[in-house]
Amino acid sequence: MRLLLARHARTASNVSGLLDTAPPGPDLDAYGVAQAARLAERLVVEQVSAVFSSDLLRAVQTAETVAASFGLGVQQLSGLREIGAGDDEMSADLRRYVAVLRSWGTGDPGARISGGESGLEFAARFDAAVRRAVADGHPTVLLVSHGAAIRAWAGYVMPQLRADLLSRGLPNTAVIAADGDPDAGWVPAGIDYPDTDPDDGFTVKPGVVAD
């Protein structure tokens, strides 16, 4: 089967470069609404047969736009939420958040920000959500999630993507395609990047992996 991991479209918190991870989260801004529509156009070739999203508003709104173009509904899974920022929620200083996430990939999956989750906790709940999404055997499943969550999980199950994700990041509405299943593993089939958005506040903060 094919798994499509799409980051949600843009919000005002993205423009401001804020760690806005808690529910329900912000709505899409006007640019994000148009961006979600363009995502639907980009995905038409994939013949999506099921759509799931995080239960945060920005992911739901993005997923609903894409799902409507395929005549589908959206199933929300809280396990697809963004990695929580804990005590750094709504901060524009991302250094501690980024350092913790990087430490997960360098041998310390138990690291966490106070009030946040560890790498082990994150991987368990995201894995469970992916398994739920693919359990019905749909040939092509779209998951709309969040920047840090997708990068962390994809880098964990498909380590060959780590260099590309580190160098290019994962802008709003970027899509990672992978083939396989949770038991046999996932093989990357490419990353589809959208047009560059110069107003995304995270683009001016090197190494940022969030929202």
mmCIF file of C-alpha atoms in Angstrom:
data_model
loop_
_atom_site.group_PDB
_atom_site.id
_atom_site.type_symbol
_atom_site.label_atom_id
_atom_site.label_comp_id
_atom_site.label_asym_id
_atom_site.label_seq_id
_atom_site.Cartn_x
_atom_site.Cartn_y
_atom_site.Cartn_z
ATOM 1 C CA MET A 1 0.000 0.000 0.000
ATOM 2 C CA ARG A 2 1.008 3.643 -0.331
ATOM 3 C CA LEU A 3 1.197 5.987 2.636
ATOM 4 C CA LEU A 4 1.167 9.751 2.089
ATOM 5 C CA LEU A 5 2.333 11.918 4.989
ATOM 6 C CA ALA A 6 1.356 15.548 4.431
ATOM 7 C CA ARG A 7 2.118 18.496 6.640
ATOM 8 C CA HIS A 8 -0.876 20.797 7.185
ATOM 9 C CA ALA A 9 -1.211 24.140 5.390
ATOM 10 C CA ARG A 10 -0.089 27.469 6.870
ATOM 11 C CA THR A 11 -1.310 29.218 10.007
ATOM 12 C CA ALA A 12 -0.581 32.592 11.587
ATOM 13 C CA SER A 13 1.607 30.814 14.157
ATOM 14 C CA ASN A 14 3.753 29.466 11.315
ATOM 15 C CA VAL A 15 4.276 33.001 10.060
ATOM 16 C CA SER A 16 5.268 34.109 13.566
ATOM 17 C CA GLY A 17 7.498 31.070 14.099
ATOM 18 C CA LEU A 18 5.741 30.010 17.312
ATOM 19 C CA LEU A 19 5.692 26.607 18.998
ATOM 20 C CA ASP A 20 1.908 26.319 18.795
ATOM 21 C CA THR A 21 1.386 22.606 19.496
ATOM 22 C CA ALA A 22 -1.514 22.352 21.975
ATOM 23 C CA PRO A 23 -5.119 21.547 21.007
ATOM 24 C CA PRO A 24 -7.199 22.809 19.388
ATOM 25 C CA GLY A 25 -4.580 24.994 17.714
ATOM 26 C CA PRO A 26 -5.011 27.799 15.173
ATOM 27 C CA ASP A 27 -7.085 27.825 12.010
ATOM 28 C CA LEU A 28 -5.461 28.054 8.603
ATOM 29 C CA ASP A 29 -4.783 31.619 7.505
ATOM 30 C CA ALA A 30 -5.942 32.859 4.091
ATOM 31 C CA TYR A 31 -2.739 31.697 2.427
ATOM 32 C CA GLY A 32 -3.116 28.326 4.135
ATOM 33 C CA VAL A 33 -6.645 27.874 2.786
ATOM 34 C CA ALA A 34 -5.370 28.425 -0.756
ATOM 35 C CA GLN A 35 -2.368 26.226 -0.022
ATOM 36 C CA ALA A 36 -4.661 23.351 1.040
ATOM 37 C CA ALA A 37 -6.557 23.685 -2.238
ATOM 38 C CA ARG A 38 -3.278 23.454 -4.153
ATOM 39 C CA LEU A 39 -2.375 20.364 -2.132
ATOM 40 C CA ALA A 40 -5.596 18.719 -3.298
ATOM 41 C CA GLU A 41 -4.615 19.471 -6.896
ATOM 42 C CA ARG A 42 -1.128 18.038 -6.376
ATOM 43 C CA LEU A 43 -2.496 14.818 -4.901
ATOM 44 C CA VAL A 44 -5.056 14.068 -7.623
ATOM 45 C CA VAL A 45 -2.604 11.679 -9.322
ATOM 46 C CA GLU A 46 -2.363 9.562 -6.174
ATOM 47 C CA GLN A 47 -5.974 8.280 -6.189
ATOM 48 C CA VAL A 48 -6.301 8.643 -2.435
ATOM 49 C CA SER A 49 -8.773 6.135 -0.967
ATOM 50 C CA ALA A 50 -8.808 7.162 2.734
ATOM 51 C CA VAL A 51 -7.935 10.365 4.592
ATOM 52 C CA PHE A 52 -6.919 10.687 8.237
ATOM 53 C CA SER A 53 -5.746 13.721 10.152
ATOM 54 C CA SER A 54 -4.582 14.857 13.533
ATOM 55 C CA ASP A 55 -7.439 16.327 15.559
ATOM 56 C CA LEU A 56 -5.785 19.764 15.641
ATOM 57 C CA LEU A 57 -7.758 22.332 13.629
ATOM 58 C CA ARG A 58 -5.096 23.135 11.045
ATOM 59 C CA ALA A 59 -4.659 19.468 10.130
ATOM 60 C CA VAL A 60 -8.410 18.814 10.017
ATOM 61 C CA GLN A 61 -9.044 21.821 7.790
ATOM 62 C CA THR A 62 -6.252 20.814 5.410
ATOM 63 C CA ALA A 63 -7.443 17.204 5.298
ATOM 64 C CA GLU A 64 -11.073 18.193 4.685
ATOM 65 C CA THR A 65 -10.087 20.225 1.643
ATOM 66 C CA VAL A 66 -8.174 17.328 0.134
ATOM 67 C CA ALA A 67 -10.751 14.710 1.095
ATOM 68 C CA ALA A 68 -13.563 16.695 -0.509
ATOM 69 C CA SER A 69 -11.748 16.588 -3.850
ATOM 70 C CA PHE A 70 -11.883 12.779 -3.683
ATOM 71 C CA GLY A 71 -15.430 12.615 -2.342
ATOM 72 C CA LEU A 72 -14.145 11.270 0.981
ATOM 73 C CA GLY A 73 -14.589 12.092 4.656
ATOM 74 C CA VAL A 74 -11.855 12.644 7.224
ATOM 75 C CA GLN A 75 -11.196 10.432 10.223
ATOM 76 C CA GLN A 76 -9.409 12.211 13.083
ATOM 77 C CA LEU A 77 -6.706 10.465 15.106
ATOM 78 C CA SER A 78 -5.232 12.235 18.126
ATOM 79 C CA GLY A 79 -2.114 10.088 17.745
ATOM 80 C CA LEU A 80 -1.166 12.151 14.685
ATOM 81 C CA ARG A 81 -0.848 15.356 16.741
ATOM 82 C CA GLU A 82 2.260 17.505 16.758
ATOM 83 C CA ILE A 83 5.014 16.731 19.241
ATOM 84 C CA GLY A 84 4.082 18.750 22.304
ATOM 85 C CA ALA A 85 6.237 21.710 23.294
ATOM 86 C CA GLY A 86 5.503 21.333 27.015
ATOM 87 C CA ASP A 87 6.662 24.333 29.016
ATOM 88 C CA ASP A 88 7.845 26.016 25.796
ATOM 89 C CA GLU A 89 4.325 26.172 24.324
ATOM 90 C CA MET A 90 3.791 29.384 22.282
ATOM 91 C CA SER A 91 7.453 30.309 22.577
ATOM 92 C CA ALA A 92 9.354 31.796 19.646
ATOM 93 C CA ASP A 93 12.597 30.396 21.073
ATOM 94 C CA LEU A 94 12.831 26.959 19.492
ATOM 95 C CA ARG A 95 16.319 25.972 20.603
ATOM 96 C CA ARG A 96 15.373 23.631 23.427
ATOM 97 C CA TYR A 97 12.606 21.967 21.403
ATOM 98 C CA VAL A 98 14.934 21.383 18.464
ATOM 99 C CA ALA A 99 17.707 20.085 20.732
ATOM 100 C CA VAL A 100 15.391 17.526 22.340
ATOM 101 C CA LEU A 101 14.099 16.268 18.996
ATOM 102 C CA ARG A 102 17.608 15.966 17.621
ATOM 103 C CA SER A 103 18.695 14.031 20.685
ATOM 104 C CA TRP A 104 16.051 11.398 19.903
ATOM 105 C CA GLY A 105 17.906 10.561 16.709
ATOM 106 C CA THR A 106 21.314 10.499 18.346
ATOM 107 C CA GLY A 107 20.716 7.913 21.033
ATOM 108 C CA ASP A 108 18.582 9.584 23.706
ATOM 109 C CA PRO A 109 14.918 8.789 22.927
ATOM 110 C CA GLY A 110 13.985 9.366 26.562
ATOM 111 C CA ALA A 111 14.758 13.095 26.386
ATOM 112 C CA ARG A 112 11.900 15.551 26.850
ATOM 113 C CA ILE A 113 11.094 19.189 27.554
ATOM 114 C CA SER A 114 9.429 19.622 30.931
ATOM 115 C CA GLY A 115 5.729 19.067 30.371
ATOM 116 C CA GLY A 116 6.353 17.434 26.988
ATOM 117 C CA GLU A 117 6.682 13.880 25.755
ATOM 118 C CA SER A 118 9.720 11.682 25.232
ATOM 119 C CA GLY A 119 10.763 10.205 21.919
ATOM 120 C CA LEU A 120 9.599 6.793 23.099
ATOM 121 C CA GLU A 121 6.158 8.129 23.993
ATOM 122 C CA PHE A 122 5.863 9.996 20.706
ATOM 123 C CA ALA A 123 6.900 7.016 18.574
ATOM 124 C CA ALA A 124 4.437 4.715 20.345
ATOM 125 C CA ARG A 125 1.406 6.955 19.831
ATOM 126 C CA PHE A 126 2.279 7.913 16.231
ATOM 127 C CA ASP A 127 2.976 4.282 15.319
ATOM 128 C CA ALA A 128 -0.382 3.283 16.774
ATOM 129 C CA ALA A 129 -2.143 5.962 14.716
ATOM 130 C CA VAL A 130 -0.453 4.822 11.501
ATOM 131 C CA ARG A 131 -1.444 1.218 12.194
ATOM 132 C CA ARG A 132 -5.030 2.282 12.734
ATOM 133 C CA ALA A 133 -5.062 4.302 9.519
ATOM 134 C CA VAL A 134 -3.817 1.418 7.363
ATOM 135 C CA ALA A 135 -5.738 -1.366 9.132
ATOM 136 C CA ASP A 136 -8.625 -1.380 6.628
ATOM 137 C CA GLY A 137 -6.300 -2.118 3.716
ATOM 138 C CA HIS A 138 -6.962 0.937 1.569
ATOM 139 C CA PRO A 139 -4.457 1.066 -1.319
ATOM 140 C CA THR A 140 -3.549 4.735 -0.783
ATOM 141 C CA VAL A 141 -3.932 6.448 2.589
ATOM 142 C CA LEU A 142 -3.306 10.136 3.282
ATOM 143 C CA LEU A 143 -2.301 11.219 6.788
ATOM 144 C CA VAL A 144 -2.314 14.970 7.475
ATOM 145 C CA SER A 145 -0.092 15.728 10.450
ATOM 146 C CA HIS A 146 2.572 18.217 11.551
ATOM 147 C CA GLY A 147 6.125 19.202 10.736
ATOM 148 C CA ALA A 148 8.059 17.879 13.707
ATOM 149 C CA ALA A 149 5.886 14.782 14.066
ATOM 150 C CA ILE A 150 6.246 13.738 10.431
ATOM 151 C CA ARG A 151 9.974 14.408 10.355
ATOM 152 C CA ALA A 152 10.631 12.530 13.572
ATOM 153 C CA TRP A 153 8.533 9.497 12.648
ATOM 154 C CA ALA A 154 9.632 9.322 9.004
ATOM 155 C CA GLY A 155 13.272 9.669 10.011
ATOM 156 C CA TYR A 156 12.803 6.840 12.505
ATOM 157 C CA VAL A 157 11.129 4.323 10.165
ATOM 158 C CA MET A 158 12.944 5.475 6.997
ATOM 159 C CA PRO A 159 16.431 6.596 8.080
ATOM 160 C CA GLN A 160 17.452 7.113 4.455
ATOM 161 C CA LEU A 161 15.287 10.263 4.505
ATOM 162 C CA ARG A 162 17.079 11.900 7.429
ATOM 163 C CA ALA A 163 19.667 13.811 5.397
ATOM 164 C CA ASP A 164 17.065 15.293 3.061
ATOM 165 C CA LEU A 165 14.715 16.210 5.909
ATOM 166 C CA LEU A 166 17.556 17.830 7.832
ATOM 167 C CA SER A 167 18.770 19.896 4.878
ATOM 168 C CA ARG A 168 15.413 20.945 3.395
ATOM 169 C CA GLY A 169 13.008 20.726 6.304
ATOM 170 C CA LEU A 170 9.331 20.000 5.739
ATOM 171 C CA PRO A 171 7.414 23.107 4.652
ATOM 172 C CA ASN A 172 3.644 23.400 4.879
ATOM 173 C CA THR A 173 1.882 20.900 2.563
ATOM 174 C CA ALA A 174 5.054 18.969 1.746
ATOM 175 C CA VAL A 175 4.188 15.291 1.197
ATOM 176 C CA ILE A 176 6.315 12.225 1.919
ATOM 177 C CA ALA A 177 5.237 9.130 -0.039
ATOM 178 C CA ALA A 178 6.144 5.652 1.168
ATOM 179 C CA ASP A 179 5.244 2.120 0.128
ATOM 180 C CA GLY A 180 4.935 -0.894 2.419
ATOM 181 C CA ASP A 181 3.163 -1.634 5.676
ATOM 182 C CA PRO A 182 3.814 -1.338 9.425
ATOM 183 C CA ASP A 183 5.142 -4.883 9.761
ATOM 184 C CA ALA A 184 7.282 -5.216 6.627
ATOM 185 C CA GLY A 185 8.451 -1.611 6.896
ATOM 186 C CA TRP A 186 8.186 1.477 4.729
ATOM 187 C CA VAL A 187 10.234 2.336 1.639
ATOM 188 C CA PRO A 188 10.340 6.022 0.671
ATOM 189 C CA ALA A 189 8.913 6.820 -2.762
ATOM 190 C CA GLY A 190 9.788 10.520 -2.782
ATOM 191 C CA ILE A 191 9.042 13.887 -1.217
ATOM 192 C CA ASP A 192 6.825 16.390 -3.006
ATOM 193 C CA TYR A 193 7.698 19.935 -1.979
ATOM 194 C CA PRO A 194 5.319 22.882 -2.530
ATOM 195 C CA ASP A 195 6.294 26.284 -3.846
ATOM 196 C CA THR A 196 8.475 28.193 -1.380
ATOM 197 C CA ASP A 197 6.570 30.396 1.060
ATOM 198 C CA PRO A 198 8.841 33.306 2.063
ATOM 199 C CA ASP A 199 6.440 34.342 4.837
ATOM 200 C CA ASP A 200 6.746 31.071 6.757
ATOM 201 C CA GLY A 201 8.495 32.225 9.925
ATOM 202 C CA PHE A 202 10.217 28.870 10.380
ATOM 203 C CA THR A 203 12.166 29.275 7.151
ATOM 204 C CA VAL A 204 14.341 31.945 8.754
ATOM 205 C CA LYS A 205 15.180 29.766 11.760
ATOM 206 C CA PRO A 206 17.801 27.210 10.696
ATOM 207 C CA GLY A 207 17.229 23.670 11.917
ATOM 208 C CA VAL A 208 13.603 24.192 12.869
ATOM 209 C CA VAL A 209 11.437 21.082 12.668
ATOM 210 C CA ALA A 210 8.161 22.212 14.194
ATOM 211 C CA ASP A 211 4.724 22.743 13.933
#
